[in-house]
Every structure is written in C-alpha cells, then in structure tokens.
C-alpha angles and dihedrals in degrees: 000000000000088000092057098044080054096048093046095044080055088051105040079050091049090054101052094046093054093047085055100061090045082055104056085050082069088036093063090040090068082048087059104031087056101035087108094063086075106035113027092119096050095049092049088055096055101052087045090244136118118266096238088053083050093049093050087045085060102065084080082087109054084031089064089038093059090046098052095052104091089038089060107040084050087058093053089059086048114043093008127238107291091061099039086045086056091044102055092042096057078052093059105042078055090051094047091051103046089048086058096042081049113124100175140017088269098059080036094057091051096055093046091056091042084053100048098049093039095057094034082105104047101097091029089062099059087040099062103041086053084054102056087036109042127071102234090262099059090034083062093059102044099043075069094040088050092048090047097053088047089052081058091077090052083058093047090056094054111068099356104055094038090061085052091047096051087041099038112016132260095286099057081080091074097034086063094045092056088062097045079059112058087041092058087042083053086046095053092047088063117038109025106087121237102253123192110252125257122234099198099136126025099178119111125270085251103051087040093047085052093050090047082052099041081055095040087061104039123111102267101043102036099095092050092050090051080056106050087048090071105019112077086023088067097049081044108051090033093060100027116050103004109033096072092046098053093049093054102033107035098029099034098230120144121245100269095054090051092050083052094052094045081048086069098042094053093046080051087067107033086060088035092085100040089058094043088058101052084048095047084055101048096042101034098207106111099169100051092044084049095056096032100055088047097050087048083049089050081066110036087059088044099049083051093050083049102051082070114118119282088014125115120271084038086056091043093043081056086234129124087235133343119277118262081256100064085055095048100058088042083061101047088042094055087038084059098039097045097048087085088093093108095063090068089066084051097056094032078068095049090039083055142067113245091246090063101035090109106054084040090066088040096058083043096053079042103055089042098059095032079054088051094049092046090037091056094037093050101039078056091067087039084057095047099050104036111005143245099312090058087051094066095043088056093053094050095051086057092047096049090040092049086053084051108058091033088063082048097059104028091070118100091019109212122201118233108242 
C-alpha cells in the first residue's frame, strides 16, 4: 500500500513538473508575441519604415500562428507531445534568431512567420498531455494554471524588457528569447515523459482544418466563434503591439513607465481568470458573465481612447490630456474584464456533442488567434489614417459587437446530433 502511494506521489510529481516546462514553452510564446509593444519605434527606425507599416508587418506572426494550429495538433495525435514540443522549440530558437539577425521588413517579416508557426503548439502542448493525464476536475485547475504561467512572459517583456531594450537595443529581446529557448527545450527533454502516439485521425490537415470550419460556423457555435474573433485579439493587441505606443506617444511616459504600467496590465490578466472563474462558479451564469465582462470591456477601451487629448472626458475633466493614472486603472480594469475568454472552450463543450468536443475547441483556439492576426493587421491601417485614439475605438466597437452577436446566438442554445 505504502509502495503504491509512493509510486503514485512520484508520478503525480513527474507529471507537474513536466507540465511546467510545457508550460514555459507558452510562457515564452506571449515574450515573443508582445516584444513589439516596447520596441515598435525602435524597430521602425531601424528598417527605415513608419510604425504603423511595422505593426501591420507584424501580423505575419499571429497569421502564421492561426494557420499552423490544425497541422500541429494533427501531429500530436500522431507522434505524440514530447517530440512536437522539441520540435517547436528548435523553430523558435531559429525564429527568434533570424528576427534579431533581421535588417529590413522583409528579414523581419521571415522571422515573424518561422516564430508563429513555431510557437502555434505551445499552449496546445501543455494542454494535451493534461488532457490525457488529469481527471476533468484537476484538468480544470491547471488549464488556468497553464494560461496563467504563459501570461508570465507578457509580464517579462514590460519592464523588464523595456530596461534591456533601452540598455541593449531592441534585438537583445530576442537574443534573450533564443536562450530561454534552448533551456526550456533542455527542460522538456528531460522531464516530459515519451508517450506512444495516438492515431486518432488519419485524414489529412486539410480535410481536418475544413471540418473544424464547417463546425466553427455552424449554428450553435457561431456566437461564440464571433466572440473569440475579437476577444483574445483585443487583450492581445492591446498589450502586444499599442499599449506601449500610446503610452509613450500619446502620454509622454519613457519606456520603462510604460513597461510598468503594461506590467500591470499583464499581472491584471494573469489574476483575471482566476477571478472569472470564482466568480463563474459562484454565479453560474456563465453566459451572461461571458458577454457582460466583454461589453464592460467595449467601454472601458473606449473611455481611454477618449481621455486623449482634445477628446472628450479630457475636455469635460478641463485638462490638455488624462493623467497616466487614469490610464493605469483602465488597464488593470480591462485586464480584469477581458480575462473571461476561458470560459468560451467550456461552453463550446456543453453547446456540442462529446464526439465533436475536440474540433469544437479547436474552431474556438482558431477563431481566437485568426481574430488576433486580423485584429493586428487591420488596427495597423486605423493607426495610419486617424491615429491611436481611433485604434482603441475601434477596438471597442469589435469587442461590443462581438458581445452582441454572441448573446444573439447563444439563445436558444441547439445541440449538435
């Protein structure tokens, strides 16, 4: 008796561990996803192009993100998670040397594309083998544990990154990321166990991307789809390519305060899930709590877009733009109100019959990182012709329209035969 409590204490140990270091593979996805909030100008300056051209040349990134997502996952059910994990990681050391060796848009641009697909499977990786591991109880807990380890790199590349790019330049970054990872390749090696590989679908990535879409769009799941598309995108974008701009620009504050201030906003939405989903738990209404949090989200991006100056609440407060301050609680408040994404993966599963729970999560993680790269790619051309206030109005408008037509299509709510 003694002998199996032991061996199931050594296992249960085993298997956290391993889940760790696929974590901190995600974990150093989200460093590299949001290196661009803290050094956009930087970059721009040294391709010799505008920093609204540099922020739509970015998109490569989540673009190529969103299209490797059905390849990889077919590739776990096929060689398993330790080997796709290595593999991954060896791409994006790669990427994350080839976007630091980059002298032009161009070489950016490559680099961008290696580093999106090489990092499309590190959440998923984590994910799975909690999966196949967890009972659904304790694979609740740590796919929140797992998001908010991940959430921990957006917070590395606030302050400080921003103290390394003013010291260093904008590539040590990615210097630094390379590094991180070969250790947490190193780390995977040797602590994620070799698992026999599940052949649970033998159709090709194509034919499996078409089904995932033909569900995506289907009546049941079609308002939580129009909400993913704008729902992560938002938090993303937000806290990956403009928050660090406006600050800057538009605030005046040096690189370093704004990295406080997106520090903040990173910890906002580390904690953010957690809280939903007390919160989820204690109200059970989870559709109402879903589109509320997101439509209070809506405006709180729209009253910071309008504390610019010559916009309205600064006008009404009688002062030439809003205090950093303002700014500051606005971004630990949306931080807050956006983090209820989870909950989408969790009624995509009660909208859903069993036998297409899977592909339903997978339209969902779709939709959420497709709505990241358009959202990224189009707020570029918004930035371009009217500025960064109209950027996060813009923003806002997709996220409240998004609510919107989620509460439309969420009631009645069919089951898939």
């Amino acid at each position: 008796m003694t002998t199996a409590a032991t061996h199931d204490a050594g296992a249960t140990r085993a298997l956290i561990f391993a889940l760790l270091a696929l974590a901190c593979g995600h974990m150093l996805s989200t460093l590299l996803r949001t290196i661009p909030a803290v050094s956009l100008d930087l970059m721009a300056a040294d391709f010799g192009i505008e920093p609204q051209a540099l922020a739509s040349l970015t998109s490569v990134y989540p673009f190529a993100f969103a299209a490797a997502q059905i390849p990889v996952g077919a590739a776990m059910d096929r060689f398993g998670v330790r080997p796709v994990s290595l593999s991954l990681l060896a791409g994006t050391v790669v990427g994350a040397i080839a976007s630091g060796f980059a002298t032009g848009p161009e070489s950016f641009a490559v680099g961008q594309g290696l580093l999106g697909i090489a990092t499309s499977g590190m959440l998923m990786c984590p994910m799975t083998l909690a999966a196949k591991q967890l009972s659904a109880a304790r694979f609740g807990l740590w796919s929140g544990a797992i998001l908010s380890i991940g959430n921990i790199g957006m917070l590395l590349s606030s302050s400080p990154l921003a103290f390394v790019v003013d010291t260093c330049g904008w590539r040590a970054g990615f210097w630094i990321s390379a590094l991180g990872g070969i250790a947490v390749a190193l780390a995977v090696f040797l602590l994620v166990p070799s698992q026999p590989a599940e052949h649970k679908d033998e159709s090709s990535p194509l034919s499996q991307m078409i089904e995932v879409l033909r569900l995506g769009l289907s009546r049941p799941l079609r308002g939580l789809i129009a909400l993913a598309l704008v729902s992560l995108a938002t938090s993303l974008v937000l806290r990956g390519l403009w928050g660090g701009p406006w600050l800057m620009q538009v605030k005046g504050l040096s690189r370093v305060e704004a990295g406080n201030q997106l520090g903040a906003f990173t910890l906002a939405m580390i904690a953010g899930p957690l809280v939903i989903g007390m919160i989820d738990r204690r109200l059970g209404r989870r559709r109402a709590l879903v589109a509320g949090t997101h439509l209070v989200g809506a405006l709180l991006l729209a009253l910071m877009a309008l504390g610019a100056p010559r916009y309205a609440i600064s006008v009404l407060s009688g002062v030439a733009v809003m205090p950093p301050q303002y700014d500051l609680v606005l971004f630990v408040l949306i931080g807050l109100a956006t983090s209820a994404q989870p909950l989408l993966f969790g009624m995509s599963r009660q909208l859903v019959d069993a036998q297409v729970a899977g592909k339903a999560l997978a339209a969902i993680n779709l939709a959420f990182f497709l709505g990241a790269a358009l959202m990224q790619s189009i707020t570029g051309a918004v930035a371009a012709f009217a500025g960064l206030p109209a950027v996060l109005l813009f923003m806002a408008a997709m996220l409240g329209i998004g609510a919107l037509i989620f509460l439309v299509y969420t009631s009645p709510r069919p089951t898939i035969e």
